[in-house]
mmCIF file of C-alpha atoms in Angstrom:
data_model
loop_
_atom_site.group_PDB
_atom_site.id
_atom_site.type_symbol
_atom_site.label_atom_id
_atom_site.label_comp_id
_atom_site.label_asym_id
_atom_site.label_seq_id
_atom_site.Cartn_x
_atom_site.Cartn_y
_atom_site.Cartn_z
ATOM 1 C CA UNK A 47 23.237 -52.319 -12.779
ATOM 2 C CA UNK A 48 26.902 -51.664 -13.508
ATOM 3 C CA UNK A 49 26.905 -48.491 -15.557
ATOM 4 C CA UNK A 50 30.414 -49.206 -16.821
ATOM 5 C CA UNK A 51 29.358 -52.448 -18.487
ATOM 6 C CA UNK A 52 26.041 -51.362 -19.991
ATOM 7 C CA UNK A 53 25.055 -53.075 -23.224
ATOM 8 C CA UNK A 54 26.430 -51.311 -26.301
ATOM 9 C CA UNK A 55 22.896 -51.147 -27.701
ATOM 10 C CA UNK A 56 22.135 -48.624 -24.961
ATOM 11 C CA UNK A 57 24.844 -46.256 -26.197
ATOM 12 C CA UNK A 58 23.346 -42.769 -26.409
ATOM 13 C CA UNK A 59 25.916 -40.380 -27.835
ATOM 14 C CA UNK A 60 27.447 -41.156 -31.217
ATOM 15 C CA UNK A 61 30.176 -39.758 -33.434
ATOM 16 C CA UNK A 62 28.003 -36.823 -34.477
ATOM 17 C CA UNK A 63 27.180 -35.748 -30.909
ATOM 18 C CA UNK A 64 29.231 -33.228 -28.965
ATOM 19 C CA UNK A 65 30.557 -33.878 -25.434
ATOM 20 C CA UNK A 66 28.197 -32.856 -22.631
ATOM 21 C CA UNK A 67 30.700 -30.742 -20.713
ATOM 22 C CA UNK A 68 31.530 -27.204 -21.808
ATOM 23 C CA UNK A 69 34.204 -25.172 -20.017
ATOM 24 C CA UNK A 70 35.292 -21.572 -20.133
ATOM 25 C CA UNK A 71 38.454 -20.113 -18.608
ATOM 26 C CA UNK A 72 39.596 -23.334 -16.927
ATOM 27 C CA UNK A 73 42.772 -21.610 -15.716
ATOM 28 C CA UNK A 74 40.891 -18.678 -14.175
ATOM 29 C CA UNK A 75 42.393 -17.338 -10.954
ATOM 30 C CA UNK A 76 39.138 -16.314 -9.261
ATOM 31 C CA UNK A 77 37.944 -18.155 -6.135
ATOM 32 C CA UNK A 78 34.493 -18.340 -7.770
ATOM 33 C CA UNK A 79 33.719 -21.604 -9.544
ATOM 34 C CA UNK A 80 30.676 -21.163 -11.795
ATOM 35 C CA UNK A 81 28.348 -23.967 -12.870
ATOM 36 C CA UNK A 82 25.431 -23.999 -15.295
ATOM 37 C CA UNK A 83 23.336 -27.179 -15.170
ATOM 38 C CA UNK A 84 20.822 -26.020 -17.799
ATOM 39 C CA UNK A 85 23.185 -24.110 -20.101
ATOM 40 C CA UNK A 86 22.226 -25.878 -23.337
ATOM 41 C CA UNK A 87 19.287 -27.466 -25.149
ATOM 42 C CA UNK A 88 21.029 -29.904 -27.502
ATOM 43 C CA UNK A 89 19.381 -33.288 -28.093
ATOM 44 C CA UNK A 90 21.367 -36.454 -28.889
ATOM 45 C CA UNK A 91 20.832 -37.546 -32.477
ATOM 46 C CA UNK A 92 19.576 -40.945 -31.298
ATOM 47 C CA UNK A 93 16.625 -39.299 -29.533
ATOM 48 C CA UNK A 94 15.450 -37.199 -32.475
ATOM 49 C CA UNK A 95 13.195 -34.418 -31.250
ATOM 50 C CA UNK A 96 11.900 -36.424 -28.249
ATOM 51 C CA UNK A 97 8.489 -36.262 -29.938
ATOM 52 C CA UNK A 98 8.255 -32.586 -29.018
ATOM 53 C CA UNK A 99 7.574 -29.641 -31.334
ATOM 54 C CA UNK A 100 10.495 -27.316 -32.029
ATOM 55 C CA UNK A 101 8.513 -24.419 -30.570
ATOM 56 C CA UNK A 102 8.479 -26.292 -27.251
ATOM 57 C CA UNK A 103 12.182 -27.125 -27.428
ATOM 58 C CA UNK A 104 13.085 -23.430 -27.463
ATOM 59 C CA UNK A 105 11.030 -22.744 -24.313
ATOM 60 C CA UNK A 106 12.299 -22.756 -20.750
ATOM 61 C CA UNK A 107 11.191 -26.369 -20.282
ATOM 62 C CA UNK A 108 14.224 -27.378 -22.371
ATOM 63 C CA UNK A 109 16.896 -25.105 -20.853
ATOM 64 C CA UNK A 110 17.538 -21.969 -18.803
ATOM 65 C CA UNK A 111 16.983 -19.259 -21.391
ATOM 66 C CA UNK A 112 19.688 -16.575 -21.422
ATOM 67 C CA UNK A 113 21.916 -18.032 -18.741
ATOM 68 C CA UNK A 114 24.562 -19.281 -21.187
ATOM 69 C CA UNK A 115 25.349 -15.752 -22.333
ATOM 70 C CA UNK A 116 25.468 -14.422 -18.781
ATOM 71 C CA UNK A 117 27.635 -17.313 -17.567
ATOM 72 C CA UNK A 118 30.173 -16.998 -20.387
ATOM 73 C CA UNK A 119 30.562 -13.265 -19.922
ATOM 74 C CA UNK A 120 30.684 -13.475 -16.129
ATOM 75 C CA UNK A 121 33.412 -16.126 -16.237
ATOM 76 C CA UNK A 122 35.589 -13.864 -18.352
ATOM 77 C CA UNK A 123 34.901 -10.720 -16.319
ATOM 78 C CA UNK A 124 35.678 -12.455 -13.008
ATOM 79 C CA UNK A 125 38.507 -14.580 -14.437
ATOM 80 C CA UNK A 126 36.497 -17.526 -13.110
ATOM 81 C CA UNK A 127 36.215 -21.127 -14.279
ATOM 82 C CA UNK A 128 32.802 -22.042 -15.735
ATOM 83 C CA UNK A 129 31.654 -25.653 -16.062
ATOM 84 C CA UNK A 130 28.433 -26.022 -18.043
ATOM 85 C CA UNK A 131 26.239 -28.808 -19.431
ATOM 86 C CA UNK A 132 25.216 -28.667 -23.089
ATOM 87 C CA UNK A 133 22.297 -31.115 -23.330
ATOM 88 C CA UNK A 134 18.649 -30.297 -22.718
ATOM 89 C CA UNK A 135 17.205 -30.895 -19.280
ATOM 90 C CA UNK A 136 14.487 -32.869 -21.106
ATOM 91 C CA UNK A 137 17.065 -35.581 -21.878
ATOM 92 C CA UNK A 138 18.245 -35.707 -18.269
ATOM 93 C CA UNK A 139 18.144 -32.922 -15.708
ATOM 94 C CA UNK A 140 21.630 -32.403 -14.314
ATOM 95 C CA UNK A 141 20.263 -30.617 -11.253
ATOM 96 C CA UNK A 142 18.126 -33.565 -10.121
ATOM 97 C CA UNK A 143 19.131 -36.771 -8.402
ATOM 98 C CA UNK A 144 18.959 -39.668 -10.873
ATOM 99 C CA UNK A 145 15.872 -41.753 -10.259
ATOM 100 C CA UNK A 146 13.497 -38.985 -9.205
ATOM 101 C CA UNK A 147 10.583 -38.360 -11.566
ATOM 102 C CA UNK A 148 11.882 -34.976 -12.710
ATOM 103 C CA UNK A 149 15.276 -36.418 -13.680
ATOM 104 C CA UNK A 150 13.919 -37.694 -17.022
ATOM 105 C CA UNK A 151 10.484 -36.068 -17.210
ATOM 106 C CA UNK A 152 7.581 -37.598 -19.127
ATOM 107 C CA UNK A 153 5.776 -34.271 -18.836
ATOM 108 C CA UNK A 154 7.165 -30.778 -18.258
ATOM 109 C CA UNK A 155 4.539 -28.285 -17.201
ATOM 110 C CA UNK A 156 1.759 -29.117 -19.694
ATOM 111 C CA UNK A 157 4.057 -30.531 -22.389
ATOM 112 C CA UNK A 158 4.289 -34.292 -22.841
ATOM 113 C CA UNK A 159 7.730 -35.707 -23.699
ATOM 114 C CA UNK A 160 6.761 -38.889 -25.612
ATOM 115 C CA UNK A 161 10.311 -40.200 -26.103
ATOM 116 C CA UNK A 162 10.796 -40.269 -22.314
ATOM 117 C CA UNK A 163 7.804 -42.526 -21.706
ATOM 118 C CA UNK A 164 8.423 -46.196 -20.962
ATOM 119 C CA UNK A 165 12.181 -46.079 -21.479
ATOM 120 C CA UNK A 166 14.210 -49.046 -20.303
ATOM 121 C CA UNK A 167 16.605 -49.029 -17.375
ATOM 122 C CA UNK A 168 19.378 -49.387 -19.939
ATOM 123 C CA UNK A 169 18.289 -46.162 -21.637
ATOM 124 C CA UNK A 170 18.103 -44.379 -18.283
ATOM 125 C CA UNK A 171 21.558 -45.654 -17.416
ATOM 126 C CA UNK A 172 22.951 -44.429 -20.725
ATOM 127 C CA UNK A 173 21.673 -40.924 -20.111
ATOM 128 C CA UNK A 174 23.211 -40.917 -16.642
ATOM 129 C CA UNK A 175 26.458 -42.455 -17.814
ATOM 130 C CA UNK A 176 27.006 -40.269 -20.870
ATOM 131 C CA UNK A 177 25.590 -36.888 -19.849
ATOM 132 C CA UNK A 178 24.894 -36.574 -16.116
ATOM 133 C CA UNK A 179 27.967 -38.343 -14.771
ATOM 134 C CA UNK A 180 30.647 -36.728 -16.995
ATOM 135 C CA UNK A 181 29.359 -33.302 -15.999
ATOM 136 C CA UNK A 182 29.342 -33.975 -12.291
ATOM 137 C CA UNK A 183 32.618 -35.916 -12.404
ATOM 138 C CA UNK A 184 34.226 -32.877 -13.994
ATOM 139 C CA UNK A 185 32.929 -30.568 -11.276
ATOM 140 C CA UNK A 186 34.186 -33.034 -8.649
ATOM 141 C CA UNK A 187 37.602 -33.273 -10.285
ATOM 142 C CA UNK A 188 37.990 -29.501 -10.491
ATOM 143 C CA UNK A 189 37.021 -29.074 -6.838
ATOM 144 C CA UNK A 190 39.398 -31.902 -5.853
ATOM 145 C CA UNK A 191 42.281 -30.207 -7.668
ATOM 146 C CA UNK A 192 41.513 -26.793 -6.230
ATOM 147 C CA UNK A 193 41.318 -28.160 -2.681
ATOM 148 C CA UNK A 194 44.523 -30.150 -3.211
ATOM 149 C CA UNK A 195 46.208 -26.945 -4.329
ATOM 150 C CA UNK A 196 44.667 -25.113 -1.340
ATOM 151 C CA UNK A 197 42.914 -22.706 -3.694
ATOM 152 C CA UNK A 198 39.931 -20.842 -2.256
ATOM 153 C CA UNK A 199 36.785 -22.168 -3.914
ATOM 154 C CA UNK A 200 33.320 -20.601 -3.829
ATOM 155 C CA UNK A 201 30.581 -22.381 -5.769
ATOM 156 C CA UNK A 202 28.041 -20.293 -7.704
ATOM 157 C CA UNK A 203 25.316 -22.207 -9.550
ATOM 158 C CA UNK A 204 23.722 -20.099 -12.301
ATOM 159 C CA UNK A 205 20.103 -20.478 -13.447
ATOM 160 C CA UNK A 206 17.255 -18.476 -14.970
ATOM 161 C CA UNK A 207 13.520 -18.537 -14.351
ATOM 162 C CA UNK A 208 10.394 -17.760 -16.368
ATOM 163 C CA UNK A 209 8.678 -14.391 -15.786
ATOM 164 C CA UNK A 210 5.230 -16.024 -15.611
ATOM 165 C CA UNK A 211 4.433 -19.437 -14.163
ATOM 166 C CA UNK A 212 0.969 -21.039 -14.143
ATOM 167 C CA UNK A 213 -0.483 -17.669 -15.151
ATOM 168 C CA UNK A 214 1.093 -15.823 -12.219
ATOM 169 C CA UNK A 215 3.604 -13.033 -12.901
ATOM 170 C CA UNK A 216 6.838 -13.187 -10.929
ATOM 171 C CA UNK A 217 8.042 -9.779 -9.728
ATOM 172 C CA UNK A 218 11.639 -10.680 -8.889
ATOM 173 C CA UNK A 219 14.451 -9.682 -11.234
ATOM 174 C CA UNK A 220 17.027 -11.913 -9.559
ATOM 175 C CA UNK A 221 17.168 -14.240 -6.575
ATOM 176 C CA UNK A 222 19.684 -15.856 -4.263
ATOM 177 C CA UNK A 223 18.985 -19.523 -3.550
ATOM 178 C CA UNK A 224 20.380 -21.575 -0.703
ATOM 179 C CA UNK A 225 19.782 -24.323 1.823
ATOM 180 C CA UNK A 226 22.123 -24.912 4.781
ATOM 181 C CA UNK A 227 24.872 -22.392 4.001
ATOM 182 C CA UNK A 228 23.655 -18.792 4.207
ATOM 183 C CA UNK A 229 26.986 -16.925 4.286
ATOM 184 C CA UNK A 230 27.302 -16.099 0.591
ATOM 185 C CA UNK A 231 23.548 -15.809 -0.074
ATOM 186 C CA UNK A 232 23.189 -13.183 2.669
ATOM 187 C CA UNK A 233 26.112 -11.171 1.290
ATOM 188 C CA UNK A 234 24.646 -11.449 -2.192
ATOM 189 C CA UNK A 235 21.201 -10.392 -0.999
ATOM 190 C CA UNK A 236 22.681 -7.380 0.770
ATOM 191 C CA UNK A 237 24.421 -6.182 -2.382
ATOM 192 C CA UNK A 238 21.484 -6.896 -4.673
ATOM 193 C CA UNK A 239 19.079 -5.027 -2.389
ATOM 194 C CA UNK A 240 21.407 -2.035 -2.486
ATOM 195 C CA UNK A 241 20.696 -1.783 -6.226
ATOM 196 C CA UNK A 242 17.748 0.628 -6.343
ATOM 197 C CA UNK A 243 16.228 -0.794 -9.525
ATOM 198 C CA UNK A 244 15.924 -4.444 -8.424
ATOM 199 C CA UNK A 245 13.227 -6.590 -6.893
ATOM 200 C CA UNK A 246 15.230 -9.335 -5.188
ATOM 201 C CA UNK A 247 14.058 -12.833 -4.291
ATOM 202 C CA UNK A 248 15.234 -14.519 -1.108
ATOM 203 C CA UNK A 249 14.813 -18.221 -1.937
ATOM 204 C CA UNK A 250 12.063 -17.155 -4.346
ATOM 205 C CA UNK A 251 10.708 -18.318 -6.728
ATOM 206 C CA UNK A 252 12.679 -21.434 -5.766
ATOM 207 C CA UNK A 253 14.605 -22.670 -2.747
ATOM 208 C CA UNK A 254 17.426 -25.211 -2.691
ATOM 209 C CA UNK A 255 16.766 -28.576 -1.054
ATOM 210 C CA UNK A 256 18.207 -32.094 -1.117
ATOM 211 C CA UNK A 257 15.051 -33.285 -2.880
ATOM 212 C CA UNK A 258 14.755 -30.612 -5.561
ATOM 213 C CA UNK A 259 18.438 -29.952 -6.342
ATOM 214 C CA UNK A 260 21.712 -31.763 -6.912
ATOM 215 C CA UNK A 261 24.590 -29.392 -7.681
ATOM 216 C CA UNK A 262 24.531 -27.251 -4.545
ATOM 217 C CA UNK A 263 23.795 -30.080 -2.065
ATOM 218 C CA UNK A 264 26.419 -32.412 -3.568
ATOM 219 C CA UNK A 265 29.196 -30.100 -4.754
ATOM 220 C CA UNK A 266 28.641 -27.178 -2.400
ATOM 221 C CA UNK A 267 27.254 -28.329 0.923
ATOM 222 C CA UNK A 268 28.678 -31.853 1.014
ATOM 223 C CA UNK A 269 32.137 -30.506 0.112
ATOM 224 C CA UNK A 270 31.962 -27.728 2.691
ATOM 225 C CA UNK A 271 32.224 -24.935 0.121
ATOM 226 C CA UNK A 272 30.793 -21.471 0.515
ATOM 227 C CA UNK A 273 28.032 -21.500 -2.096
ATOM 228 C CA UNK A 274 24.922 -19.924 -3.557
ATOM 229 C CA UNK A 275 22.466 -20.390 -6.359
ATOM 230 C CA UNK A 276 21.461 -17.476 -8.573
ATOM 231 C CA UNK A 277 18.244 -17.198 -10.601
ATOM 232 C CA UNK A 278 17.771 -14.373 -13.136
ATOM 233 C CA UNK A 279 14.411 -13.688 -14.751
ATOM 234 C CA UNK A 280 14.553 -14.800 -18.353
ATOM 235 C CA UNK A 281 12.931 -11.795 -20.016
ATOM 236 C CA UNK A 282 15.845 -9.688 -18.732
ATOM 237 C CA UNK A 283 18.514 -11.824 -20.427
ATOM 238 C CA UNK A 284 16.969 -13.029 -23.697
ATOM 239 C CA UNK A 285 19.290 -10.867 -25.796
ATOM 240 C CA UNK A 286 23.001 -10.110 -25.762
ATOM 241 C CA UNK A 287 22.507 -6.626 -24.354
ATOM 242 C CA UNK A 288 20.665 -7.945 -21.310
ATOM 243 C CA UNK A 289 23.187 -10.718 -20.834
ATOM 244 C CA UNK A 290 26.054 -8.230 -20.949
ATOM 245 C CA UNK A 291 24.381 -5.860 -18.496
ATOM 246 C CA UNK A 292 23.649 -8.600 -15.973
ATOM 247 C CA UNK A 293 27.117 -10.078 -16.281
ATOM 248 C CA UNK A 294 28.624 -6.638 -15.645
ATOM 249 C CA UNK A 295 26.391 -6.089 -12.632
ATOM 250 C CA UNK A 296 27.177 -9.487 -11.121
ATOM 251 C CA UNK A 297 30.897 -9.127 -11.821
ATOM 252 C CA UNK A 298 30.927 -5.820 -9.929
ATOM 253 C CA UNK A 299 28.971 -7.270 -7.018
ATOM 254 C CA UNK A 300 31.061 -10.438 -6.790
ATOM 255 C CA UNK A 301 34.273 -8.398 -6.812
ATOM 256 C CA UNK A 302 32.975 -6.576 -3.737
ATOM 257 C CA UNK A 303 31.832 -9.821 -2.111
ATOM 258 C CA UNK A 304 35.245 -11.393 -2.673
ATOM 259 C CA UNK A 305 36.800 -8.645 -0.557
ATOM 260 C CA UNK A 306 34.247 -9.290 2.185
ATOM 261 C CA UNK A 307 34.909 -13.026 2.112
ATOM 262 C CA UNK A 308 38.626 -12.339 2.336
ATOM 263 C CA UNK A 309 38.064 -10.113 5.358
ATOM 264 C CA UNK A 310 36.175 -12.959 7.025
ATOM 265 C CA UNK A 311 38.990 -15.394 6.049
ATOM 266 C CA UNK A 312 36.540 -17.455 3.994
ATOM 267 C CA UNK A 313 38.635 -17.255 0.817
#
């Protein structure tokens, strides 16, 4: 199907809906380029509440709780460009390849998403065309421009995770996630482990893969960028104080890592 000629009846976003892409500090001088795939939990007006209770739409199944506040603060502290996605992952998950079951989930954990059941290919295409693609096109365009200008570019994909999953408590405060490229993750792990108060996950509770992720494989690995994913436990960043503290900690650590990358001629 040609996504550029989709039937107008499959239009998703209307005049009352905001654009999917949110940016902070687009002129930032830092080599770090920050992304946040699950920054927001907005729903397009045309989809109503997806048939889901409001109490469910504030849970982690709809977005990465707390990461927006950390990402915004970190971008400003590092003078880094942040590209984030405002719509709920329940509409379309911008860190999944389109077409996989988890891209537009009909169930998330134990919660059914009735409005995602039995949708037409036209509806799927509209969600890709109007939310997923603008976000990833923007990341592509920014990387293209930075590479054209020979600007050092290090991709950092920011996420948060739930403190308990399937009844099992997760001990990690923060984790570095990666797949093929281990340069930045190993530096990050070294610095995080030097912080005496942290339990640090090494590809835990998640690991990056071509099947389970999109942003790092496509924008990091395929473009040859030094990259890492970061997961912060959500109970640590639910309020502004926690978000500020974690942004300050990461800004300090990334400033040190930047010097190490420079020494290795990687930025």
